[in-house]
PDB file of C-alpha atoms in Angstrom:
ATOM      1  CA  UNK A1445      19.673   7.377  17.334  1.00 44.00           C
ATOM      2  CA  UNK A1446      20.649   7.416  13.675  1.00 47.00           C
ATOM      3  CA  UNK A1447      21.290  10.472  11.549  1.00 48.00           C
ATOM      4  CA  UNK A1448      17.994   9.762   9.797  1.00 54.00           C
ATOM      5  CA  UNK A1449      19.625   9.784   6.394  1.00 56.00           C
ATOM      6  CA  UNK A1450      20.126   6.074   5.785  1.00 63.00           C
ATOM      7  CA  UNK A1451      21.950   4.455   2.912  1.00 65.00           C
ATOM      8  CA  UNK A1452      19.181   5.171   0.407  1.00 62.00           C
ATOM      9  CA  UNK A1453      19.073   8.844   1.389  1.00 61.00           C
ATOM     10  CA  UNK A1454      22.845   9.093   1.204  1.00 57.00           C
ATOM     11  CA  UNK A1455      22.883   7.506  -2.259  1.00 56.00           C
ATOM     12  CA  UNK A1456      20.035   9.746  -3.375  1.00 57.00           C
ATOM     13  CA  UNK A1457      21.994  12.836  -2.292  1.00 57.00           C
ATOM     14  CA  UNK A1458      25.062  11.618  -4.207  1.00 57.00           C
ATOM     15  CA  UNK A1459      23.086  11.029  -7.367  1.00 58.00           C
ATOM     16  CA  UNK A1460      21.205  14.295  -6.906  1.00 53.00           C
ATOM     17  CA  UNK A1461      17.867  13.237  -8.304  1.00 51.00           C
ATOM     18  CA  UNK A1462      14.550  12.325  -6.790  1.00 57.00           C
ATOM     19  CA  UNK A1463      12.921   8.965  -7.147  1.00 70.00           C
ATOM     20  CA  UNK A1464       9.343   8.449  -8.281  1.00 84.00           C
ATOM     21  CA  UNK A1465       6.726   9.758  -5.850  1.00 88.00           C
ATOM     22  CA  UNK A1466       5.341   7.197  -3.420  1.00 94.00           C
ATOM     23  CA  UNK A1467       2.195   5.471  -4.675  1.00 94.00           C
ATOM     24  CA  UNK A1468      -0.346   5.610  -1.841  1.00 93.00           C
ATOM     25  CA  UNK A1469      -1.995   2.449  -3.178  1.00 92.00           C
ATOM     26  CA  UNK A1470       1.058   0.187  -2.988  1.00 93.00           C
ATOM     27  CA  UNK A1471       0.205  -3.173  -1.443  1.00 93.00           C
ATOM     28  CA  UNK A1472       3.398  -3.257   0.660  1.00 94.00           C
ATOM     29  CA  UNK A1473       2.612  -0.151   2.730  1.00 96.00           C
ATOM     30  CA  UNK A1474       2.640  -0.691   6.488  1.00 96.00           C
ATOM     31  CA  UNK A1475       1.935   1.625   9.409  1.00 96.00           C
ATOM     32  CA  UNK A1476       5.301   2.846  10.695  1.00 96.00           C
ATOM     33  CA  UNK A1477       4.083   5.505  13.133  1.00 97.00           C
ATOM     34  CA  UNK A1478       0.786   6.460  14.698  1.00 97.00           C
ATOM     35  CA  UNK A1479      -0.593   8.692  17.403  1.00 97.00           C
ATOM     36  CA  UNK A1480      -4.147   8.724  18.671  1.00 96.00           C
ATOM     37  CA  UNK A1481      -3.290  10.667  21.842  1.00 95.00           C
ATOM     38  CA  UNK A1482      -3.977  14.412  21.624  1.00 92.00           C
ATOM     39  CA  UNK A1483      -1.352  15.110  24.271  1.00 95.00           C
ATOM     40  CA  UNK A1484       1.459  13.279  22.450  1.00 96.00           C
ATOM     41  CA  UNK A1485       3.771  15.513  20.445  1.00 97.00           C
ATOM     42  CA  UNK A1486       4.509  14.471  16.872  1.00 97.00           C
ATOM     43  CA  UNK A1487       8.215  14.565  17.670  1.00 97.00           C
ATOM     44  CA  UNK A1488       7.672  11.987  20.424  1.00 97.00           C
ATOM     45  CA  UNK A1489       5.703   9.696  18.124  1.00 97.00           C
ATOM     46  CA  UNK A1490       8.336   9.979  15.385  1.00 96.00           C
ATOM     47  CA  UNK A1491      11.164   9.307  17.849  1.00 95.00           C
ATOM     48  CA  UNK A1492       9.359   6.192  19.032  1.00 95.00           C
ATOM     49  CA  UNK A1493       8.828   5.084  15.436  1.00 94.00           C
ATOM     50  CA  UNK A1494      12.503   5.488  14.555  1.00 91.00           C
ATOM     51  CA  UNK A1495      13.328   2.826  17.138  1.00 91.00           C
ATOM     52  CA  UNK A1496      10.405   0.449  16.483  1.00 90.00           C
ATOM     53  CA  UNK A1497       9.740  -2.225  13.893  1.00 91.00           C
ATOM     54  CA  UNK A1498       8.885  -1.571  11.143  1.00 91.00           C
ATOM     55  CA  UNK A1499      11.218   1.419  11.235  1.00 89.00           C
ATOM     56  CA  UNK A1500      10.064   4.839  10.056  1.00 91.00           C
ATOM     57  CA  UNK A1501      12.483   6.113   7.390  1.00 93.00           C
ATOM     58  CA  UNK A1502      12.714   9.874   7.950  1.00 93.00           C
ATOM     59  CA  UNK A1503      14.244  10.593   4.545  1.00 93.00           C
ATOM     60  CA  UNK A1504      11.543   8.750   2.596  1.00 95.00           C
ATOM     61  CA  UNK A1505       8.045   9.841   1.669  1.00 96.00           C
ATOM     62  CA  UNK A1506       5.165   8.496   3.706  1.00 97.00           C
ATOM     63  CA  UNK A1507       1.413   8.347   3.326  1.00 98.00           C
ATOM     64  CA  UNK A1508       0.194  10.605   6.137  1.00 98.00           C
ATOM     65  CA  UNK A1509      -3.350   9.685   7.171  1.00 97.00           C
ATOM     66  CA  UNK A1510      -5.602  11.689   9.475  1.00 97.00           C
ATOM     67  CA  UNK A1511      -8.536   9.881  11.062  1.00 95.00           C
ATOM     68  CA  UNK A1512     -11.532  12.138  11.661  1.00 96.00           C
ATOM     69  CA  UNK A1513     -15.009  11.596  13.078  1.00 94.00           C
ATOM     70  CA  UNK A1514     -17.444  13.901  11.295  1.00 93.00           C
ATOM     71  CA  UNK A1515     -21.181  14.282  10.957  1.00 92.00           C
ATOM     72  CA  UNK A1516     -22.092  12.291   7.846  1.00 89.00           C
ATOM     73  CA  UNK A1517     -23.410  15.369   6.042  1.00 91.00           C
ATOM     74  CA  UNK A1518     -20.061  17.203   6.463  1.00 94.00           C
ATOM     75  CA  UNK A1519     -17.748  14.594   4.909  1.00 92.00           C
ATOM     76  CA  UNK A1520     -17.955  16.095   1.410  1.00 94.00           C
ATOM     77  CA  UNK A1521     -17.134  19.564   2.750  1.00 96.00           C
ATOM     78  CA  UNK A1522     -14.148  18.155   4.656  1.00 96.00           C
ATOM     79  CA  UNK A1523     -12.919  16.460   1.482  1.00 96.00           C
ATOM     80  CA  UNK A1524     -13.308  19.707  -0.458  1.00 97.00           C
ATOM     81  CA  UNK A1525     -11.411  21.797   2.089  1.00 97.00           C
ATOM     82  CA  UNK A1526      -8.642  19.248   2.684  1.00 97.00           C
ATOM     83  CA  UNK A1527      -8.353  18.693  -1.065  1.00 96.00           C
ATOM     84  CA  UNK A1528      -7.003  22.231  -1.390  1.00 96.00           C
ATOM     85  CA  UNK A1529      -3.911  20.970   0.439  1.00 96.00           C
ATOM     86  CA  UNK A1530      -3.557  17.766  -1.562  1.00 96.00           C
ATOM     87  CA  UNK A1531      -5.538  15.425   0.706  1.00 97.00           C
ATOM     88  CA  UNK A1532      -7.873  12.769  -0.642  1.00 96.00           C
ATOM     89  CA  UNK A1533     -10.481  10.667   1.114  1.00 95.00           C
ATOM     90  CA  UNK A1534      -8.903   7.263   1.584  1.00 93.00           C
ATOM     91  CA  UNK A1535     -11.909   5.559   3.113  1.00 86.00           C
ATOM     92  CA  UNK A1536     -13.510   5.024   6.434  1.00 74.00           C
ATOM     93  CA  UNK A1537     -11.963   3.990   9.712  1.00 59.00           C
ATOM     94  CA  UNK A1538     -10.942   0.434  10.473  1.00 52.00           C
ATOM     95  CA  UNK A1539     -10.415  -1.688  13.560  1.00 48.00           C
ATOM     96  CA  UNK A1540      -7.163   0.112  14.431  1.00 47.00           C
ATOM     97  CA  UNK A1541      -8.925   3.429  14.982  1.00 45.00           C
ATOM     98  CA  UNK A1542     -10.491   4.168  18.383  1.00 50.00           C
ATOM     99  CA  UNK A1543     -14.273   4.429  18.402  1.00 51.00           C
ATOM    100  CA  UNK A1544     -15.520   7.902  17.526  1.00 48.00           C
ATOM    101  CA  UNK A1545     -17.086  10.056  20.217  1.00 49.00           C
ATOM    102  CA  UNK A1546     -19.154  11.806  17.555  1.00 51.00           C
ATOM    103  CA  UNK A1547     -22.059  10.117  15.817  1.00 63.00           C
ATOM    104  CA  UNK A1548     -21.535  10.072  12.084  1.00 75.00           C
ATOM    105  CA  UNK A1549     -18.765   8.971   9.803  1.00 84.00           C
ATOM    106  CA  UNK A1550     -15.189   7.974  10.514  1.00 90.00           C
ATOM    107  CA  UNK A1551     -13.145   9.376   7.631  1.00 94.00           C
ATOM    108  CA  UNK A1552      -9.502   8.995   6.631  1.00 96.00           C
ATOM    109  CA  UNK A1553      -7.880  11.882   4.757  1.00 97.00           C
ATOM    110  CA  UNK A1554      -4.432  11.197   3.343  1.00 97.00           C
ATOM    111  CA  UNK A1555      -1.627  12.651   1.284  1.00 97.00           C
ATOM    112  CA  UNK A1556       1.959  11.710   0.435  1.00 97.00           C
ATOM    113  CA  UNK A1557       4.770  13.773   1.945  1.00 96.00           C
ATOM    114  CA  UNK A1558       8.126  13.546   3.652  1.00 95.00           C
ATOM    115  CA  UNK A1559       7.229  13.441   7.317  1.00 95.00           C
ATOM    116  CA  UNK A1560       9.028  15.457   9.977  1.00 96.00           C
ATOM    117  CA  UNK A1561       7.949  16.666  13.404  1.00 96.00           C
ATOM    118  CA  UNK A1562       7.237  20.261  12.376  1.00 97.00           C
ATOM    119  CA  UNK A1563       5.079  19.468   9.356  1.00 96.00           C
ATOM    120  CA  UNK A1564       3.367  16.616  11.159  1.00 97.00           C
ATOM    121  CA  UNK A1565       2.406  18.960  14.010  1.00 97.00           C
ATOM    122  CA  UNK A1566       1.153  21.574  11.556  1.00 97.00           C
ATOM    123  CA  UNK A1567      -1.006  19.032   9.742  1.00 97.00           C
ATOM    124  CA  UNK A1568      -2.281  17.545  13.013  1.00 98.00           C
ATOM    125  CA  UNK A1569      -3.369  21.035  14.093  1.00 97.00           C
ATOM    126  CA  UNK A1570      -4.893  21.788  10.699  1.00 97.00           C
ATOM    127  CA  UNK A1571      -6.961  18.592  10.764  1.00 98.00           C
ATOM    128  CA  UNK A1572      -8.107  19.185  14.354  1.00 98.00           C
ATOM    129  CA  UNK A1573      -9.264  22.650  13.318  1.00 98.00           C
ATOM    130  CA  UNK A1574     -11.014  21.330  10.210  1.00 98.00           C
ATOM    131  CA  UNK A1575     -12.832  18.641  12.167  1.00 97.00           C
ATOM    132  CA  UNK A1576     -13.894  21.082  14.874  1.00 97.00           C
ATOM    133  CA  UNK A1577     -15.228  23.621  12.349  1.00 98.00           C
ATOM    134  CA  UNK A1578     -17.343  20.874  10.795  1.00 97.00           C
ATOM    135  CA  UNK A1579     -18.752  19.618  14.103  1.00 95.00           C
ATOM    136  CA  UNK A1580     -16.468  16.614  14.462  1.00 94.00           C
ATOM    137  CA  UNK A1581     -13.210  15.612  16.049  1.00 94.00           C
ATOM    138  CA  UNK A1582      -9.746  14.519  14.966  1.00 95.00           C
ATOM    139  CA  UNK A1583      -9.141  11.016  16.310  1.00 94.00           C
ATOM    140  CA  UNK A1584      -5.451  10.801  15.453  1.00 96.00           C
ATOM    141  CA  UNK A1585      -3.016  10.156  12.638  1.00 97.00           C
ATOM    142  CA  UNK A1586      -0.745   7.495  11.260  1.00 97.00           C
ATOM    143  CA  UNK A1587       1.786   7.179   8.474  1.00 97.00           C
ATOM    144  CA  UNK A1588       2.589   4.344   6.125  1.00 97.00           C
ATOM    145  CA  UNK A1589       5.753   3.484   4.242  1.00 96.00           C
ATOM    146  CA  UNK A1590       6.721   0.508   2.107  1.00 95.00           C
ATOM    147  CA  UNK A1591       7.971  -2.502   4.015  1.00 84.00           C
ATOM    148  CA  UNK A1592      11.698  -2.584   3.263  1.00 66.00           C
ATOM    149  CA  UNK A1593      12.357  -6.227   2.500  1.00 42.00           C
ATOM    150  CA  UNK A1594      15.983  -5.481   1.664  1.00 38.00           C
ATOM    151  CA  UNK A1595      16.820  -4.143   5.123  1.00 41.00           C
TER     152      UNK A1595
END
């Protein structure tokens, strides 16, 4: 397993400045890690992603997306509460998301952050709690990063 720093991270630490924040609307974003299994630890999913293609770059920002199934009349409240932590509604579920067990709306809440096992687990728990309080369920999460055409 690599150190997780990578050449870009190493160069960034030498230069000592941060690059522009990741644009969540970039057309070259691809899913680099996902977990729709409640029993799977975030650390396990991230380990798997570090060895898969496309490769998750631990040192780079990612668009972390949480897929929730909520009663349709609770979506606005979920957006309001999650918005306090920088999340935005990114749309509704797609074909890659398992069918919801709850009648209503499949919602994707997302934000940009550097993804590590601890913060991923915290956010996974936070979203499960939010969904439960609003009468829904957390289906799972995924993260997107730009496809690195140079590597």
